[in-house]
Amino acid sequence: MKDFIIPDANWSKDMGTPARKGAPVHLTIDGMAITVPAGTSVMRAAAEAGITIPKLCATDSLEPIGSCRLCMVEIEGMRGTPASCTTPVTEGMQVRTQTEQLATLRRGVMELYISDHPLDCLTCAANGDCELQDMAGAVGLREVRFTPGENHFEARQNGEANPCYIPKDVSNPYFSYDPAKCIVCMRCVRACEEVQGTFALTIEGRGFDARISTGASDFLSSDCVSCGACVQACPTATLVEKSVEEIGTPERSIVTTCAYCGVGCSFEAQMRGDTLVRMVPWKGGEANRGHSCVKGRFAWGYATHKDRILNPMIRDSIDQPWREVGWQEALDFAAGRLKAIQAKHGKDSVGVITSSRCTNEETFLVQKLARAVFGTNNTDTCARVCHSPTGYGLKQTFGTSAGTQNFDSVEQTDLALVIGANPTDGHPVFASRLRKRLRAGAKLIVVDPRRIDLLETPHMGDGWHLPLRPGTNVAVLTAMAHVIVTEGLTDDTFIAERCDLDEWADYAEFVRSPDYAPEAVEALTGVSAATIREAARAYAAAPNAAIYYGLGVTEHSQGSTTVIAIANLAMMTGNIGREGVGVNPLRGQNNVQGSCDMGSFPHELPGYRHVSDDTARAIFEKAWGVTLDPEPGLRIPNMLDAAVSGAFKGIYIQGEDILQSDPDTRHVSAGLAAMDCVIVHDLFLNETANYAHVFLPGSTFLEKDGTFTNAERRINMVRRVMAPKNGYADWEVTQMLANAMGADWHYTHPSEVMTEIAATTPGFANVTYEMLDARGSVQWPCNDAAPEGSPIMHVDGFVRGKGRFIRTAYVPTDERTGPRFPLLLTTGRTLSQYNVGAQTRRTANSVWHEEDRLEIHPHDAEVRGIKEDDWVRLASRAGETTLRATITDRVSPGVVYTTFHHPNTQANVVTTDNSDWATNCPEYKVTAVQVGLSNGPSDWQEDYAALSEASRRIEAAE
């Protein structure tokens, strides 16, 4: 494959073995003097000098095993020809990589490989991208002297079926496994163990009979999670993407950033012409370090799915079919309606919703559209309905609304406390890095109502599961703090030097109360006092303890209080400001952090400055030439309430499906139905579009330039790899709408938007596209005070000055169980699907998750007469739906669990409008429900299906 990689192609070079850290060692290779760190292999040292040693079993993402014997070298003073991949450098070592003896030996080794390999190179999917082919050329192989005999690649021998032949496995939707081409280098097995941590592959048989095995009948039915690590590691066409088999070898690649979860993986989009052939994780990506998951690596087919809407559409009312129109007509129609609404109902009768799936630049422009063009602060984002308590809690305690670490920090962690997060499903690439650390001996505490897969990590160190009752996070964390304080396990030096002592004294007095002892909250939380005490002692005793949390923390009525409790734990034990520690929110979508940074909230301008701040407002008023409203605007629930009351009439929604993703679906639908102008800007006719009057087709991450900011505050480049199929990138559509409203925007490239962001937002002051192209990424704050960015926050002091301890009194949620609704529902995600499923449901990922199902404990199922796969009715005070049951002990008695990826389930019909006390973040994770057997869809599901079908009618343009 020819490389046209942005940035530097050298970042993707395979150095043979992993890099090491150590004192400098001097040696000579082929007469060249080289200095490398102690522990470096001879192979890598040669690669550092530009000398390539032939290899097959070695690659720099895996520990070397020296099995292929192709990388042998001669070393002065050492007998034989040692493998360069497993031989560490020593001071003064003299190495020769190319001699007559080595050439003869390497050709002999290669002959043995080729003697049991099909010579179908011209028709092989790996032709031109095959390491076996490359190494045959590198060693000068010109003939194979071994006569044909017993082999693994011929289906028939001597007219009979070959007992050594194994047919090709094509069960996985994304890649094939052809045992006939396997050279048993074990790179795939090692990648599954060392990189992914799933241990789904093994070697079956010995010697000539050795073959790679999944331990199941095929790949699809095995434990394989389709991360692609084995495919990436394979040096032949044994494991190869089906897209490569169908399209051909890629000819160029462009580095971009995944548009799924908040890990923010970097990928090479490998192209043939303007066709995307495959996505390969980029080694230079500091968030993923060359690894990927099934979504980022394979689930990009939605970009060309037949369901994509590529032409603007309008309709006068939602009971009419859609009418395809040109861009200008659609924009004029939308602008006309919005202007008429504001003229009749006032400037605050309209608003916007920004998207955590869009770029920083696009989000910045949408909130600018609201404030500078509409003249209102009515802007909100899906980030508020997932991680706004993070912003509030960390700003109150630390002074900044973001996590403290980079992902590399996990490599120094001695204990990880994971609360309200399921990393193996929600953030799988980070989970693989965490699992690797756990296998190295780090300890694990999981605080979660379900028993998550992370607890099943093979070969991990000590682990504790605190299966708390949903809604009792604050009680558990405060009980842990009680143990740490009362048993004298605090880091008094850190507290004295880094924290407000008056606040600490007040908090310590509060948390010492017997009311917060583990024994006092045991009945409330469902977690034994002994387990809470053990976990608290382990966390306090660990040299480096890190907290990782997700939506199971924030999506509660006390979400902000829980974040504060997490910050309290970190500060009282001194686990802030260095590698291996910290408070780390795992963001749900690719740009949740960025959408918050860009001012998507109704009370904050970009950079988390309140709209009432005269100084901050003056910066934007000068830049935009307008006067800004100093009063906060409406959040989404307030917009919907105002719509029902008749005061809010128009909304522009970019890249969000609030009807499926927001709580209390009936309330959302009522609010949307009451509006006169709903503009949906998206890839597909989503559920919200059922109530829309204007549909503006969106562009995928493959069709635009810009930046995403991931969970570690890392700003990554998004690079256009193909032309927008709808004609425009999303930022261009927002600009056209603004200009239709009377603005005079004239951006020609997203880099100009970033220049405006840097000029107005202190944390981004030194960020430029040129810097990102040169460095790959940077973590904010990046300004004159931190010109290289900030991988670790609060190193010498907190942003707010002194760390602030805040009391965390437990306040029960208003959502209570009772005779009518005796169970508690909590929700989450699964590995193969993403958020509301608009993208992943339009890929082959649905083979792993075709429907949302209800997990229920065997005891709760038995008393209700429910069996596996039965249809059940899930009902709450808000509404009801039906879905099929999965009986499992992953959930505790009294708790049920489901996902929300499929619109036909409409799980959020059941969730209520309860929310976090500080931010209005919905309480998705605690809903009192009843479960019983069902004969079919609920009335709501039937009515909604009819509405959805009618709302998707499209009249073709004349």
CSV table of N, CA, C and O in Angstrom, one decimal, residues 262-357:
chain,number,residue,atom,x,y,z
A,262,GLY,N,-16.1,8.3,23.9
A,262,GLY,CA,-15.3,9.4,24.4
A,262,GLY,C,-13.8,9.0,24.5
A,262,GLY,O,-13.0,9.9,25.0
A,263,VAL,N,-13.4,7.8,24.1
A,263,VAL,CA,-12.0,7.5,24.1
A,263,VAL,C,-11.2,8.3,23.1
A,263,VAL,O,-10.1,8.8,23.3
A,264,GLY,N,-11.8,8.5,21.9
A,264,GLY,CA,-11.2,9.3,20.9
A,264,GLY,C,-10.1,8.6,20.2
A,264,GLY,O,-9.0,9.2,20.0
A,265,CYS,N,-10.3,7.4,19.7
A,265,CYS,CA,-9.3,6.7,19.0
A,265,CYS,C,-8.9,7.3,17.7
A,265,CYS,O,-9.7,7.8,16.9
A,266,SER,N,-7.6,7.3,17.4
A,266,SER,CA,-7.1,7.7,16.1
A,266,SER,C,-7.0,6.6,15.1
A,266,SER,O,-6.6,5.5,15.5
A,267,PHE,N,-7.4,6.8,13.9
A,267,PHE,CA,-7.4,5.8,12.9
A,267,PHE,C,-6.8,6.3,11.6
A,267,PHE,O,-6.9,7.5,11.3
A,268,GLU,N,-6.3,5.3,10.8
A,268,GLU,CA,-5.9,5.6,9.4
A,268,GLU,C,-7.1,5.2,8.6
A,268,GLU,O,-7.5,4.0,8.6
A,269,ALA,N,-7.7,6.1,7.9
A,269,ALA,CA,-8.8,5.8,7.0
A,269,ALA,C,-8.1,5.4,5.7
A,269,ALA,O,-7.5,6.2,5.0
A,270,GLN,N,-8.1,4.1,5.4
A,270,GLN,CA,-7.3,3.6,4.2
A,270,GLN,C,-8.2,3.5,3.0
A,270,GLN,O,-9.3,2.9,3.1
A,271,MET,N,-7.8,4.2,2.0
A,271,MET,CA,-8.7,4.5,0.8
A,271,MET,C,-8.2,3.8,-0.4
A,271,MET,O,-7.0,3.6,-0.6
A,272,ARG,N,-9.1,3.6,-1.3
A,272,ARG,CA,-8.8,3.3,-2.7
A,272,ARG,C,-9.7,4.2,-3.6
A,272,ARG,O,-10.9,4.1,-3.6
A,273,GLY,N,-9.0,5.2,-4.2
A,273,GLY,CA,-9.8,6.3,-4.8
A,273,GLY,C,-10.5,7.1,-3.7
A,273,GLY,O,-10.0,7.5,-2.7
A,274,ASP,N,-11.9,7.3,-3.9
A,274,ASP,CA,-12.6,7.9,-2.9
A,274,ASP,C,-13.5,6.9,-2.1
A,274,ASP,O,-14.4,7.3,-1.4
A,275,THR,N,-13.1,5.6,-2.2
A,275,THR,CA,-13.8,4.6,-1.4
A,275,THR,C,-13.0,4.2,-0.2
A,275,THR,O,-11.8,3.9,-0.3
A,276,LEU,N,-13.7,4.2,1.0
A,276,LEU,CA,-13.0,3.7,2.2
A,276,LEU,C,-12.9,2.2,2.2
A,276,LEU,O,-14.0,1.5,2.1
A,277,VAL,N,-11.7,1.7,2.3
A,277,VAL,CA,-11.5,0.2,2.3
A,277,VAL,C,-11.5,-0.3,3.7
A,277,VAL,O,-12.2,-1.3,4.0
A,278,ARG,N,-10.8,0.4,4.6
A,278,ARG,CA,-10.8,-0.1,6.0
A,278,ARG,C,-10.3,1.0,6.9
A,278,ARG,O,-9.7,1.9,6.5
A,279,MET,N,-10.6,0.8,8.2
A,279,MET,CA,-10.1,1.7,9.2
A,279,MET,C,-9.1,0.9,10.1
A,279,MET,O,-9.4,-0.1,10.6
A,280,VAL,N,-7.9,1.5,10.2
A,280,VAL,CA,-6.8,0.8,10.9
A,280,VAL,C,-6.4,1.7,12.1
A,280,VAL,O,-6.0,2.9,11.8
A,281,PRO,N,-6.4,1.2,13.3
A,281,PRO,CA,-6.0,2.1,14.4
A,281,PRO,C,-4.6,2.6,14.2
A,281,PRO,O,-3.7,1.8,13.9
A,282,TRP,N,-4.4,3.9,14.4
A,282,TRP,CA,-3.1,4.6,14.2
A,282,TRP,C,-2.3,4.5,15.4
A,282,TRP,O,-2.7,4.8,16.5
A,283,LYS,N,-1.1,4.0,15.2
A,283,LYS,CA,-0.1,3.8,16.4
A,283,LYS,C,0.2,5.2,17.0
A,283,LYS,O,0.5,5.2,18.2
A,284,GLY,N,0.2,6.2,16.3
A,284,GLY,CA,0.5,7.5,16.8
A,284,GLY,C,-0.6,8.1,17.7
A,284,GLY,O,-0.3,9.2,18.3
A,285,GLY,N,-1.7,7.5,17.7
A,285,GLY,CA,-2.8,8.0,18.5
A,285,GLY,C,-2.6,7.8,20.0
A,285,GLY,O,-2.5,6.7,20.5
A,286,GLU,N,-2.5,8.9,20.7
A,286,GLU,CA,-2.1,8.8,22.2
A,286,GLU,C,-3.2,8.3,23.0
A,286,GLU,O,-3.0,7.8,24.2
A,287,ALA,N,-4.5,8.3,22.5
A,287,ALA,CA,-5.6,7.8,23.3
A,287,ALA,C,-5.7,6.3,23.2
A,287,ALA,O,-6.0,5.6,24.2
A,288,ASN,N,-5.5,5.8,22.0
A,288,ASN,CA,-5.7,4.3,21.8
A,288,ASN,C,-4.4,3.5,21.5
A,288,ASN,O,-4.4,2.3,21.6
A,289,ARG,N,-3.3,4.2,21.2
A,289,ARG,CA,-2.0,3.5,21.1
A,289,ARG,C,-2.1,2.3,20.1
A,289,ARG,O,-1.6,1.2,20.4
A,290,GLY,N,-2.8,2.5,19.0
A,290,GLY,CA,-2.8,1.5,18.0
A,290,GLY,C,-3.9,0.4,18.2
A,290,GLY,O,-3.9,-0.6,17.5
A,291,HIS,N,-4.8,0.6,19.1
A,291,HIS,CA,-5.8,-0.5,19.4
A,291,HIS,C,-7.2,0.1,19.0
A,291,HIS,O,-7.3,1.3,18.7
A,292,SER,N,-8.2,-0.8,18.9
A,292,SER,CA,-9.5,-0.3,18.5
A,292,SER,C,-10.6,-1.3,19.0
A,292,SER,O,-10.3,-2.3,19.6
A,293,CYS,N,-11.8,-0.9,18.8
A,293,CYS,CA,-13.0,-1.8,19.1
A,293,CYS,C,-13.8,-2.1,17.9
A,293,CYS,O,-13.5,-1.5,16.8
A,294,VAL,N,-14.8,-2.9,18.0
A,294,VAL,CA,-15.6,-3.3,16.9
A,294,VAL,C,-16.3,-2.2,16.2
A,294,VAL,O,-16.4,-2.1,15.0
A,295,LYS,N,-16.7,-1.1,17.0
A,295,LYS,CA,-17.4,0.0,16.4
A,295,LYS,C,-16.4,0.9,15.6
A,295,LYS,O,-16.7,1.1,14.4
A,296,GLY,N,-15.3,1.3,16.2
A,296,GLY,CA,-14.4,2.2,15.5
A,296,GLY,C,-13.7,1.5,14.3
A,296,GLY,O,-13.6,2.2,13.2
A,297,ARG,N,-13.4,0.3,14.4
A,297,ARG,CA,-12.6,-0.4,13.4
A,297,ARG,C,-13.5,-0.8,12.2
A,297,ARG,O,-13.1,-0.8,11.1
A,298,PHE,N,-14.7,-1.3,12.5
A,298,PHE,CA,-15.6,-1.9,11.5
A,298,PHE,C,-16.9,-1.2,11.2
A,298,PHE,O,-17.4,-1.4,10.1
A,299,ALA,N,-17.5,-0.6,12.2
A,299,ALA,CA,-18.9,-0.1,12.0
A,299,ALA,C,-19.0,1.3,11.4
A,299,ALA,O,-19.6,2.2,12.0
A,300,TRP,N,-18.4,1.4,10.3
A,300,TRP,CA,-18.5,2.7,9.6
A,300,TRP,C,-19.4,2.6,8.3
A,300,TRP,O,-19.5,3.6,7.6
A,301,GLY,N,-20.0,1.5,8.1
A,301,GLY,CA,-20.9,1.3,6.9
A,301,GLY,C,-22.1,2.2,6.8
A,301,GLY,O,-22.7,2.4,5.8
A,302,TYR,N,-22.5,2.8,8.0
A,302,TYR,CA,-23.7,3.7,8.0
A,302,TYR,C,-23.4,4.9,7.1
A,302,TYR,O,-24.4,5.5,6.6
A,303,ALA,N,-22.2,5.2,6.8
A,303,ALA,CA,-21.9,6.4,6.0
A,303,ALA,C,-22.4,6.3,4.6
A,303,ALA,O,-22.7,7.3,4.0
A,304,THR,N,-22.5,5.1,4.1
A,304,THR,CA,-23.1,4.8,2.8
A,304,THR,C,-24.4,4.1,2.8
A,304,THR,O,-24.8,3.5,1.8
A,305,HIS,N,-25.0,4.0,3.9
A,305,HIS,CA,-26.3,3.2,4.0
A,305,HIS,C,-27.4,3.9,3.2
A,305,HIS,O,-27.5,5.1,3.1
A,306,LYS,N,-28.2,3.0,2.7
A,306,LYS,CA,-29.3,3.5,1.9
A,306,LYS,C,-30.3,4.4,2.6
A,306,LYS,O,-31.1,5.1,2.0
A,307,ASP,N,-30.3,4.3,3.9
A,307,ASP,CA,-31.3,5.1,4.7
A,307,ASP,C,-30.9,6.6,4.8
A,307,ASP,O,-31.7,7.4,5.2
A,308,ARG,N,-29.6,6.9,4.4
A,308,ARG,CA,-29.2,8.3,4.6
A,308,ARG,C,-30.0,9.2,3.7
A,308,ARG,O,-30.3,8.9,2.5
A,309,ILE,N,-30.4,10.3,4.3
A,309,ILE,CA,-31.1,11.4,3.6
A,309,ILE,C,-30.1,12.3,3.0
A,309,ILE,O,-29.3,12.9,3.8
A,310,LEU,N,-30.1,12.5,1.7
A,310,LEU,CA,-29.1,13.4,1.1
A,310,LEU,C,-29.6,14.7,0.5
A,310,LEU,O,-28.8,15.5,0.1
A,311,ASN,N,-30.9,14.9,0.5
A,311,ASN,CA,-31.5,16.1,0.1
A,311,ASN,C,-32.4,16.7,1.2
A,311,ASN,O,-33.0,16.1,1.9
A,312,PRO,N,-32.3,18.1,1.3
A,312,PRO,CA,-33.2,18.8,2.2
A,312,PRO,C,-34.7,18.5,2.0
A,312,PRO,O,-35.1,18.2,0.8
A,313,MET,N,-35.4,18.5,3.1
A,313,MET,CA,-36.9,18.2,2.9
A,313,MET,C,-37.6,19.2,3.9
A,313,MET,O,-37.1,19.6,4.9
A,314,ILE,N,-38.8,19.5,3.4
A,314,ILE,CA,-39.7,20.4,4.3
A,314,ILE,C,-41.1,19.9,4.2
A,314,ILE,O,-41.5,19.1,3.3
A,315,ARG,N,-41.9,20.4,5.2
A,315,ARG,CA,-43.4,20.1,5.2
A,315,ARG,C,-44.0,21.2,6.1
A,315,ARG,O,-43.4,21.6,7.0
A,316,ASP,N,-45.2,21.5,5.8
A,316,ASP,CA,-45.9,22.5,6.5
A,316,ASP,C,-46.4,22.0,7.9
A,316,ASP,O,-46.4,22.8,8.9
A,317,SER,N,-46.8,20.8,8.0
A,317,SER,CA,-47.2,20.2,9.2
A,317,SER,C,-46.7,18.7,9.3
A,317,SER,O,-46.5,18.1,8.2
A,318,ILE,N,-46.7,18.2,10.5
A,318,ILE,CA,-46.0,16.9,10.7
A,318,ILE,C,-46.9,15.7,10.2
A,318,ILE,O,-46.5,14.6,10.1
A,319,ASP,N,-48.2,16.0,9.9
A,319,ASP,CA,-49.1,15.0,9.4
A,319,ASP,C,-49.0,14.8,7.8
A,319,ASP,O,-49.5,14.0,7.2
A,320,GLN,N,-48.1,15.7,7.2
A,320,GLN,CA,-47.9,15.7,5.8
A,320,GLN,C,-46.7,14.9,5.4
A,320,GLN,O,-45.8,14.7,6.3
A,321,PRO,N,-46.6,14.4,4.2
A,321,PRO,CA,-45.4,13.7,3.8
A,321,PRO,C,-44.3,14.8,3.5
A,321,PRO,O,-44.6,16.0,3.4
A,322,TRP,N,-43.1,14.3,3.6
A,322,TRP,CA,-41.9,15.2,3.3
A,322,TRP,C,-41.9,15.5,1.8
A,322,TRP,O,-42.2,14.7,1.0
A,323,ARG,N,-41.3,16.7,1.5
A,323,ARG,CA,-41.2,17.1,0.2
A,323,ARG,C,-39.7,17.5,0.0
A,323,ARG,O,-39.2,18.4,0.7
A,324,GLU,N,-39.0,16.8,-0.9
A,324,GLU,CA,-37.6,17.1,-1.2
A,324,GLU,C,-37.5,18.5,-2.0
A,324,GLU,O,-38.3,18.7,-2.9
A,325,VAL,N,-36.6,19.3,-1.5
A,325,VAL,CA,-36.4,20.6,-2.1
A,325,VAL,C,-34.9,20.9,-2.2
A,325,VAL,O,-34.0,20.1,-1.7
A,326,GLY,N,-34.5,22.0,-2.8
A,326,GLY,CA,-33.1,22.4,-2.9
A,326,GLY,C,-32.7,23.0,-1.6
A,326,GLY,O,-33.5,23.4,-0.7
A,327,TRP,N,-31.4,23.2,-1.4
A,327,TRP,CA,-30.9,23.8,-0.1
A,327,TRP,C,-31.4,25.2,0.1
A,327,TRP,O,-31.8,25.5,1.3
A,328,GLN,N,-31.4,26.0,-0.9
A,328,GLN,CA,-31.9,27.4,-0.7
A,328,GLN,C,-33.3,27.5,-0.2
A,328,GLN,O,-33.7,28.2,0.7
A,329,GLU,N,-34.2,26.7,-0.9
A,329,GLU,CA,-35.6,26.7,-0.5
A,329,GLU,C,-35.8,26.2,0.9
A,329,GLU,O,-36.5,26.8,1.7
A,330,ALA,N,-35.0,25.1,1.3
A,330,ALA,CA,-35.2,24.6,2.7
A,330,ALA,C,-34.7,25.6,3.7
A,330,ALA,O,-35.3,25.8,4.7
A,331,LEU,N,-33.6,26.3,3.4
A,331,LEU,CA,-33.0,27.3,4.4
A,331,LEU,C,-34.0,28.5,4.5
A,331,LEU,O,-34.2,29.0,5.6
A,332,ASP,N,-34.5,28.9,3.3
A,332,ASP,CA,-35.4,30.1,3.4
A,332,ASP,C,-36.7,29.7,4.1
A,332,ASP,O,-37.2,30.6,4.9
A,333,PHE,N,-37.2,28.5,3.9
A,333,PHE,CA,-38.4,28.1,4.6
A,333,PHE,C,-38.1,28.1,6.1
A,333,PHE,O,-38.9,28.6,6.9
A,334,ALA,N,-37.0,27.5,6.6
A,334,ALA,CA,-36.6,27.4,8.0
A,334,ALA,C,-36.4,28.8,8.6
A,334,ALA,O,-37.0,29.1,9.6
A,335,ALA,N,-35.7,29.7,7.9
A,335,ALA,CA,-35.4,31.0,8.4
A,335,ALA,C,-36.7,31.8,8.5
A,335,ALA,O,-36.9,32.6,9.4
A,336,GLY,N,-37.5,31.7,7.5
A,336,GLY,CA,-38.8,32.4,7.5
A,336,GLY,C,-39.7,32.0,8.7
A,336,GLY,O,-40.3,32.9,9.3
A,337,ARG,N,-39.7,30.8,8.9
A,337,ARG,CA,-40.6,30.3,10.1
A,337,ARG,C,-40.0,30.8,11.4
A,337,ARG,O,-40.7,31.3,12.3
A,338,LEU,N,-38.6,30.7,11.6
A,338,LEU,CA,-38.0,31.2,12.8
A,338,LEU,C,-38.2,32.7,13.0
A,338,LEU,O,-38.5,33.1,14.1
A,339,LYS,N,-38.0,33.4,11.9
A,339,LYS,CA,-38.2,34.9,12.0
A,339,LYS,C,-39.7,35.2,12.4
A,339,LYS,O,-39.9,36.1,13.3
A,340,ALA,N,-40.6,34.5,11.8
A,340,ALA,CA,-42.0,34.8,12.1
A,340,ALA,C,-42.3,34.4,13.6
A,340,ALA,O,-43.1,35.1,14.3
A,341,ILE,N,-41.8,33.3,14.1
A,341,ILE,CA,-42.0,32.9,15.5
A,341,ILE,C,-41.4,34.0,16.4
A,341,ILE,O,-42.1,34.4,17.4
A,342,GLN,N,-40.2,34.5,16.1
A,342,GLN,CA,-39.6,35.5,17.0
A,342,GLN,C,-40.4,36.8,17.0
A,342,GLN,O,-40.5,37.5,18.0
A,343,ALA,N,-40.8,37.1,15.8
A,343,ALA,CA,-41.6,38.4,15.7
A,343,ALA,C,-42.9,38.3,16.5
A,343,ALA,O,-43.3,39.3,17.0
A,344,LYS,N,-43.5,37.2,16.6
A,344,LYS,CA,-44.8,37.0,17.3
A,344,LYS,C,-44.6,36.7,18.7
A,344,LYS,O,-45.3,37.2,19.6
A,345,HIS,N,-43.6,35.9,19.1
A,345,HIS,CA,-43.5,35.4,20.4
A,345,HIS,C,-42.2,35.9,21.2
A,345,HIS,O,-42.1,35.5,22.4
A,346,GLY,N,-41.4,36.6,20.5
A,346,GLY,CA,-40.2,37.1,21.2
A,346,GLY,C,-39.0,36.3,20.9
A,346,GLY,O,-39.0,35.2,20.4
A,347,LYS,N,-37.8,36.9,21.1
A,347,LYS,CA,-36.5,36.3,20.7
A,347,LYS,C,-36.3,35.0,21.5
A,347,LYS,O,-35.6,34.1,21.0
A,348,ASP,N,-36.8,34.8,22.7
A,348,ASP,CA,-36.5,33.6,23.5
A,348,ASP,C,-37.5,32.5,23.2
A,348,ASP,O,-37.6,31.5,23.9
A,349,SER,N,-38.3,32.6,22.1
A,349,SER,CA,-39.3,31.6,21.8
A,349,SER,C,-38.6,30.5,20.9
A,349,SER,O,-39.3,29.6,20.5
A,350,VAL,N,-37.3,30.6,20.6
A,350,VAL,CA,-36.6,29.6,19.8
A,350,VAL,C,-35.3,29.3,20.5
A,350,VAL,O,-34.9,29.9,21.4
A,351,GLY,N,-34.7,28.2,20.1
A,351,GLY,CA,-33.5,27.7,20.7
A,351,GLY,C,-32.8,26.7,19.8
A,351,GLY,O,-33.2,26.3,18.7
A,352,VAL,N,-31.7,26.1,20.3
A,352,VAL,CA,-30.9,25.2,19.6
A,352,VAL,C,-30.5,24.0,20.5
A,352,VAL,O,-30.4,24.2,21.8
A,353,ILE,N,-30.1,22.9,19.9
A,353,ILE,CA,-29.5,21.8,20.7
A,353,ILE,C,-28.3,21.4,19.9
A,353,ILE,O,-28.4,21.1,18.7
A,354,THR,N,-27.1,21.4,20.5
A,354,THR,CA,-25.9,21.0,19.9
A,354,THR,C,-25.7,19.6,20.1
A,354,THR,O,-26.3,18.9,20.9
A,355,SER,N,-24.7,19.0,19.3
A,355,SER,CA,-24.5,17.6,19.3
A,355,SER,C,-23.1,17.2,19.8
A,355,SER,O,-22.1,17.8,19.5
A,356,SER,N,-23.0,16.2,20.7
A,356,SER,CA,-21.7,15.7,21.1
A,356,SER,C,-21.1,14.7,20.1
A,356,SER,O,-20.1,14.1,20.3
A,357,ARG,N,-21.8,14.5,19.0
A,357,ARG,CA,-21.3,13.7,17.9
A,357,ARG,C,-20.6,14.6,16.8
A,357,ARG,O,-19.9,14.1,16.0
